[in-house]
């Protein structure tokens, strides 16, 4: 298959960027990686983006669990994630206890999690919170990704942003938390 034919096959009008990637002058963008995986679901998205791990998803039982990947913003979509169909699966070595992977497009976590970071989440509970850990907190009123700190007797949690400019701390009563997801791993996609 020629580079131009491959470009047309995945819906690109030109193959020049693919030539540059092939020569090592350009990297694969997340958007291009997702386009390739859409046409070739047996290719591992994480491998395409980072060059690490195995190229193929099939036969992945020996290198980690297949984590459902949702091409959506975690703060907008986690509330109904069980109703969504995965856009693919990501194999993350030693990530077998993550429930799902979504993008984080917020700004509150600043340099720690820049907008566009892929976060791997595991559903948890307030009693299992690791102080200072990053969590997605879902209440009736808010959905946010922040660092968590337990307050007096675990009756409430304090949510802090790593980017202090423009983001105040929030305190949420533990009983108001409908769901909580621990950020088990993240992949900063450049």
PDB file of C-alpha atoms in Angstrom:
ATOM      1  CA  UNK A   1       0.000   0.000   0.000  1.00  0.00           C
ATOM      2  CA  UNK A   2       1.478   3.355  -0.989  1.00  0.00           C
ATOM      3  CA  UNK A   3       1.488   6.331   1.358  1.00  0.00           C
ATOM      4  CA  UNK A   4      -0.915   8.259  -0.910  1.00  0.00           C
ATOM      5  CA  UNK A   5      -3.305   5.286  -1.106  1.00  0.00           C
ATOM      6  CA  UNK A   6      -3.194   4.913   2.687  1.00  0.00           C
ATOM      7  CA  UNK A   7      -3.897   8.649   3.115  1.00  0.00           C
ATOM      8  CA  UNK A   8      -6.939   8.417   0.836  1.00  0.00           C
ATOM      9  CA  UNK A   9      -8.094   5.215   2.541  1.00  0.00           C
ATOM     10  CA  UNK A  10      -8.234   6.914   5.965  1.00  0.00           C
ATOM     11  CA  UNK A  11      -9.891  10.027   4.530  1.00  0.00           C
ATOM     12  CA  UNK A  12      -6.995  12.452   4.071  1.00  0.00           C
ATOM     13  CA  UNK A  13      -6.896  14.515   0.909  1.00  0.00           C
ATOM     14  CA  UNK A  14      -3.075  14.471   0.769  1.00  0.00           C
ATOM     15  CA  UNK A  15      -0.331  12.178   1.982  1.00  0.00           C
ATOM     16  CA  UNK A  16       2.360  14.805   2.616  1.00  0.00           C
ATOM     17  CA  UNK A  17       2.001  14.699   6.421  1.00  0.00           C
ATOM     18  CA  UNK A  18       2.238  10.897   6.304  1.00  0.00           C
ATOM     19  CA  UNK A  19       5.448  11.159   4.258  1.00  0.00           C
ATOM     20  CA  UNK A  20       6.893  13.496   6.909  1.00  0.00           C
ATOM     21  CA  UNK A  21       5.846  11.097   9.689  1.00  0.00           C
ATOM     22  CA  UNK A  22       7.409   8.188   7.791  1.00  0.00           C
ATOM     23  CA  UNK A  23      10.679  10.135   7.476  1.00  0.00           C
ATOM     24  CA  UNK A  24      10.633  10.986  11.201  1.00  0.00           C
ATOM     25  CA  UNK A  25      10.096  14.732  10.707  1.00  0.00           C
ATOM     26  CA  UNK A  26       6.571  14.833  12.205  1.00  0.00           C
ATOM     27  CA  UNK A  27       4.847  12.932  14.987  1.00  0.00           C
ATOM     28  CA  UNK A  28       1.371  11.432  14.860  1.00  0.00           C
ATOM     29  CA  UNK A  29      -1.269  13.750  16.275  1.00  0.00           C
ATOM     30  CA  UNK A  30      -4.070  12.407  18.455  1.00  0.00           C
ATOM     31  CA  UNK A  31      -6.594  13.207  15.723  1.00  0.00           C
ATOM     32  CA  UNK A  32      -4.628  11.283  13.091  1.00  0.00           C
ATOM     33  CA  UNK A  33      -4.100   8.374  15.504  1.00  0.00           C
ATOM     34  CA  UNK A  34      -7.833   8.178  16.179  1.00  0.00           C
ATOM     35  CA  UNK A  35      -8.528   8.248  12.425  1.00  0.00           C
ATOM     36  CA  UNK A  36      -6.125   5.360  11.828  1.00  0.00           C
ATOM     37  CA  UNK A  37      -7.584   3.301  14.710  1.00  0.00           C
ATOM     38  CA  UNK A  38     -11.087   3.961  13.375  1.00  0.00           C
ATOM     39  CA  UNK A  39     -10.114   2.250  10.105  1.00  0.00           C
ATOM     40  CA  UNK A  40      -7.768  -0.300  11.700  1.00  0.00           C
ATOM     41  CA  UNK A  41      -9.243  -1.188  15.132  1.00  0.00           C
ATOM     42  CA  UNK A  42      -6.625  -3.870  15.670  1.00  0.00           C
ATOM     43  CA  UNK A  43      -3.950  -1.135  16.026  1.00  0.00           C
ATOM     44  CA  UNK A  44      -3.363   0.076  19.584  1.00  0.00           C
ATOM     45  CA  UNK A  45      -3.941   3.850  19.932  1.00  0.00           C
ATOM     46  CA  UNK A  46      -1.466   4.164  22.799  1.00  0.00           C
ATOM     47  CA  UNK A  47       1.224   2.509  20.661  1.00  0.00           C
ATOM     48  CA  UNK A  48       0.493   4.912  17.785  1.00  0.00           C
ATOM     49  CA  UNK A  49       0.760   7.984  20.011  1.00  0.00           C
ATOM     50  CA  UNK A  50       3.755   6.995  22.119  1.00  0.00           C
ATOM     51  CA  UNK A  51       5.528   4.162  20.320  1.00  0.00           C
ATOM     52  CA  UNK A  52       5.399   2.118  23.543  1.00  0.00           C
ATOM     53  CA  UNK A  53       3.749  -1.211  24.131  1.00  0.00           C
ATOM     54  CA  UNK A  54       2.483  -3.564  21.469  1.00  0.00           C
ATOM     55  CA  UNK A  55       1.252  -2.540  18.051  1.00  0.00           C
ATOM     56  CA  UNK A  56      -1.808  -4.798  17.958  1.00  0.00           C
ATOM     57  CA  UNK A  57      -4.747  -4.878  20.356  1.00  0.00           C
ATOM     58  CA  UNK A  58      -5.671  -8.490  19.574  1.00  0.00           C
ATOM     59  CA  UNK A  59      -3.971 -11.007  21.808  1.00  0.00           C
ATOM     60  CA  UNK A  60      -3.466  -8.334  24.429  1.00  0.00           C
ATOM     61  CA  UNK A  61      -4.476 -10.468  27.409  1.00  0.00           C
ATOM     62  CA  UNK A  62      -0.845 -11.070  28.292  1.00  0.00           C
ATOM     63  CA  UNK A  63       0.128  -7.385  28.383  1.00  0.00           C
ATOM     64  CA  UNK A  64      -2.802  -5.760  30.148  1.00  0.00           C
ATOM     65  CA  UNK A  65      -6.534  -5.315  30.130  1.00  0.00           C
ATOM     66  CA  UNK A  66      -8.357  -3.542  27.331  1.00  0.00           C
ATOM     67  CA  UNK A  67      -9.622  -0.299  28.833  1.00  0.00           C
ATOM     68  CA  UNK A  68     -12.690   1.235  27.163  1.00  0.00           C
ATOM     69  CA  UNK A  69     -11.711   4.543  25.538  1.00  0.00           C
ATOM     70  CA  UNK A  70     -14.294   7.298  25.073  1.00  0.00           C
ATOM     71  CA  UNK A  71     -13.400  10.175  22.761  1.00  0.00           C
ATOM     72  CA  UNK A  72     -15.102  12.643  25.080  1.00  0.00           C
ATOM     73  CA  UNK A  73     -14.379  15.198  27.801  1.00  0.00           C
ATOM     74  CA  UNK A  74     -14.351  13.527  31.216  1.00  0.00           C
ATOM     75  CA  UNK A  75     -16.066  16.469  32.955  1.00  0.00           C
ATOM     76  CA  UNK A  76     -18.890  16.535  30.404  1.00  0.00           C
ATOM     77  CA  UNK A  77     -19.364  12.803  29.834  1.00  0.00           C
ATOM     78  CA  UNK A  78     -18.462  10.801  32.952  1.00  0.00           C
ATOM     79  CA  UNK A  79     -21.945  11.219  34.458  1.00  0.00           C
ATOM     80  CA  UNK A  80     -23.436   9.021  31.704  1.00  0.00           C
ATOM     81  CA  UNK A  81     -20.374   7.023  30.643  1.00  0.00           C
ATOM     82  CA  UNK A  82     -22.161   3.707  31.208  1.00  0.00           C
ATOM     83  CA  UNK A  83     -24.645   4.719  28.475  1.00  0.00           C
ATOM     84  CA  UNK A  84     -21.915   5.437  25.912  1.00  0.00           C
ATOM     85  CA  UNK A  85     -20.344   2.953  23.530  1.00  0.00           C
ATOM     86  CA  UNK A  86     -16.541   2.891  23.629  1.00  0.00           C
ATOM     87  CA  UNK A  87     -14.777   4.478  20.655  1.00  0.00           C
ATOM     88  CA  UNK A  88     -12.070   1.869  21.054  1.00  0.00           C
ATOM     89  CA  UNK A  89      -9.907   0.175  23.646  1.00  0.00           C
ATOM     90  CA  UNK A  90      -6.521   1.094  25.031  1.00  0.00           C
ATOM     91  CA  UNK A  91      -4.111  -1.412  26.485  1.00  0.00           C
ATOM     92  CA  UNK A  92      -2.120   0.130  29.292  1.00  0.00           C
ATOM     93  CA  UNK A  93       0.556  -2.103  30.809  1.00  0.00           C
ATOM     94  CA  UNK A  94      -0.144  -2.428  34.538  1.00  0.00           C
ATOM     95  CA  UNK A  95      -3.377  -0.477  34.026  1.00  0.00           C
ATOM     96  CA  UNK A  96      -5.647  -3.450  34.403  1.00  0.00           C
ATOM     97  CA  UNK A  97      -7.625  -1.875  37.217  1.00  0.00           C
ATOM     98  CA  UNK A  98      -8.739   1.210  35.257  1.00  0.00           C
ATOM     99  CA  UNK A  99     -12.422   1.262  34.281  1.00  0.00           C
ATOM    100  CA  UNK A 100     -12.266   3.727  31.397  1.00  0.00           C
ATOM    101  CA  UNK A 101     -10.181   6.348  29.598  1.00  0.00           C
ATOM    102  CA  UNK A 102     -11.425   9.825  28.585  1.00  0.00           C
ATOM    103  CA  UNK A 103      -9.860  13.156  27.721  1.00  0.00           C
ATOM    104  CA  UNK A 104      -9.517  15.977  30.222  1.00  0.00           C
ATOM    105  CA  UNK A 105     -10.026  19.380  28.600  1.00  0.00           C
ATOM    106  CA  UNK A 106     -10.266  21.467  31.783  1.00  0.00           C
ATOM    107  CA  UNK A 107      -7.809  24.099  32.950  1.00  0.00           C
ATOM    108  CA  UNK A 108      -7.981  23.689  36.724  1.00  0.00           C
ATOM    109  CA  UNK A 109      -5.182  21.130  36.884  1.00  0.00           C
ATOM    110  CA  UNK A 110      -2.770  23.389  35.000  1.00  0.00           C
ATOM    111  CA  UNK A 111       0.590  21.922  34.048  1.00  0.00           C
ATOM    112  CA  UNK A 112      -0.075  18.633  35.854  1.00  0.00           C
ATOM    113  CA  UNK A 113      -2.857  17.692  33.427  1.00  0.00           C
ATOM    114  CA  UNK A 114      -2.818  20.016  30.413  1.00  0.00           C
ATOM    115  CA  UNK A 115      -5.955  20.221  28.285  1.00  0.00           C
ATOM    116  CA  UNK A 116      -6.157  17.176  26.025  1.00  0.00           C
ATOM    117  CA  UNK A 117      -4.611  14.737  28.525  1.00  0.00           C
ATOM    118  CA  UNK A 118      -5.952  11.186  28.379  1.00  0.00           C
ATOM    119  CA  UNK A 119      -6.930  10.110  31.920  1.00  0.00           C
ATOM    120  CA  UNK A 120      -7.450   6.515  33.057  1.00  0.00           C
ATOM    121  CA  UNK A 121     -10.099   6.267  35.773  1.00  0.00           C
ATOM    122  CA  UNK A 122     -11.156   3.737  38.400  1.00  0.00           C
ATOM    123  CA  UNK A 123     -14.461   4.107  40.250  1.00  0.00           C
ATOM    124  CA  UNK A 124     -13.816   4.484  43.959  1.00  0.00           C
ATOM    125  CA  UNK A 125     -15.487   5.697  47.147  1.00  0.00           C
ATOM    126  CA  UNK A 126     -14.844   8.524  49.588  1.00  0.00           C
ATOM    127  CA  UNK A 127     -13.512   6.157  52.258  1.00  0.00           C
ATOM    128  CA  UNK A 128     -10.709   5.103  49.888  1.00  0.00           C
ATOM    129  CA  UNK A 129      -9.529   8.631  48.999  1.00  0.00           C
ATOM    130  CA  UNK A 130      -5.774   9.054  49.023  1.00  0.00           C
ATOM    131  CA  UNK A 131      -5.116  12.608  50.303  1.00  0.00           C
ATOM    132  CA  UNK A 132      -3.688  14.773  47.539  1.00  0.00           C
ATOM    133  CA  UNK A 133      -4.686  12.277  44.846  1.00  0.00           C
ATOM    134  CA  UNK A 134      -6.469  13.332  41.675  1.00  0.00           C
ATOM    135  CA  UNK A 135     -10.127  12.365  41.379  1.00  0.00           C
ATOM    136  CA  UNK A 136     -13.171  13.093  39.257  1.00  0.00           C
ATOM    137  CA  UNK A 137     -15.981  14.028  41.636  1.00  0.00           C
ATOM    138  CA  UNK A 138     -19.618  13.822  40.545  1.00  0.00           C
ATOM    139  CA  UNK A 139     -22.336  15.518  42.598  1.00  0.00           C
ATOM    140  CA  UNK A 140     -25.807  16.623  41.638  1.00  0.00           C
ATOM    141  CA  UNK A 141     -24.465  20.112  40.847  1.00  0.00           C
ATOM    142  CA  UNK A 142     -20.862  19.660  39.690  1.00  0.00           C
ATOM    143  CA  UNK A 143     -18.498  17.335  37.868  1.00  0.00           C
ATOM    144  CA  UNK A 144     -14.854  18.258  38.267  1.00  0.00           C
ATOM    145  CA  UNK A 145     -11.366  16.791  38.238  1.00  0.00           C
ATOM    146  CA  UNK A 146      -9.305  18.032  41.189  1.00  0.00           C
ATOM    147  CA  UNK A 147      -6.944  17.005  43.953  1.00  0.00           C
ATOM    148  CA  UNK A 148      -8.845  15.751  47.009  1.00  0.00           C
ATOM    149  CA  UNK A 149      -8.186  16.184  50.700  1.00  0.00           C
ATOM    150  CA  UNK A 150     -10.374  14.715  53.445  1.00  0.00           C
ATOM    151  CA  UNK A 151     -11.802  17.162  55.936  1.00  0.00           C
ATOM    152  CA  UNK A 152     -12.757  16.493  59.585  1.00  0.00           C
ATOM    153  CA  UNK A 153     -13.795  12.869  60.002  1.00  0.00           C
ATOM    154  CA  UNK A 154     -14.345  12.346  56.259  1.00  0.00           C
ATOM    155  CA  UNK A 155     -17.634  14.256  56.476  1.00  0.00           C
ATOM    156  CA  UNK A 156     -16.467  16.442  53.599  1.00  0.00           C
ATOM    157  CA  UNK A 157     -13.703  16.672  51.034  1.00  0.00           C
ATOM    158  CA  UNK A 158     -11.736  19.694  49.928  1.00  0.00           C
ATOM    159  CA  UNK A 159     -11.164  19.980  46.162  1.00  0.00           C
ATOM    160  CA  UNK A 160      -8.113  21.925  45.063  1.00  0.00           C
ATOM    161  CA  UNK A 161      -6.812  22.887  41.657  1.00  0.00           C
ATOM    162  CA  UNK A 162      -3.125  22.588  40.828  1.00  0.00           C
ATOM    163  CA  UNK A 163      -3.467  25.819  38.837  1.00  0.00           C
ATOM    164  CA  UNK A 164      -4.180  28.313  41.608  1.00  0.00           C
ATOM    165  CA  UNK A 165      -4.847  31.330  39.390  1.00  0.00           C
ATOM    166  CA  UNK A 166      -8.613  31.709  38.976  1.00  0.00           C
ATOM    167  CA  UNK A 167      -9.610  28.458  40.710  1.00  0.00           C
ATOM    168  CA  UNK A 168     -10.851  28.532  44.292  1.00  0.00           C
ATOM    169  CA  UNK A 169     -10.944  25.566  46.615  1.00  0.00           C
ATOM    170  CA  UNK A 170     -14.282  23.829  46.981  1.00  0.00           C
ATOM    171  CA  UNK A 171     -15.618  21.867  49.917  1.00  0.00           C
ATOM    172  CA  UNK A 172     -18.157  19.132  49.187  1.00  0.00           C
ATOM    173  CA  UNK A 173     -20.004  17.075  51.771  1.00  0.00           C
ATOM    174  CA  UNK A 174     -19.165  13.398  51.424  1.00  0.00           C
ATOM    175  CA  UNK A 175     -22.857  12.445  51.424  1.00  0.00           C
ATOM    176  CA  UNK A 176     -23.425  14.671  48.338  1.00  0.00           C
ATOM    177  CA  UNK A 177     -20.904  12.767  46.214  1.00  0.00           C
ATOM    178  CA  UNK A 178     -22.780  10.520  43.787  1.00  0.00           C
ATOM    179  CA  UNK A 179     -19.681   8.983  42.174  1.00  0.00           C
ATOM    180  CA  UNK A 180     -15.963   9.394  42.510  1.00  0.00           C
ATOM    181  CA  UNK A 181     -13.230   8.170  40.143  1.00  0.00           C
ATOM    182  CA  UNK A 182      -9.544   8.020  40.983  1.00  0.00           C
ATOM    183  CA  UNK A 183      -7.110   9.050  38.235  1.00  0.00           C
ATOM    184  CA  UNK A 184      -5.020   5.877  38.027  1.00  0.00           C
ATOM    185  CA  UNK A 185      -2.790   7.066  35.183  1.00  0.00           C
ATOM    186  CA  UNK A 186      -2.635   9.758  32.551  1.00  0.00           C
ATOM    187  CA  UNK A 187      -1.079  10.262  29.177  1.00  0.00           C
ATOM    188  CA  UNK A 188      -0.166  13.768  28.073  1.00  0.00           C
ATOM    189  CA  UNK A 189      -0.707  13.761  24.313  1.00  0.00           C
ATOM    190  CA  UNK A 190       1.336  16.384  22.485  1.00  0.00           C
TER     191      UNK A 190
END
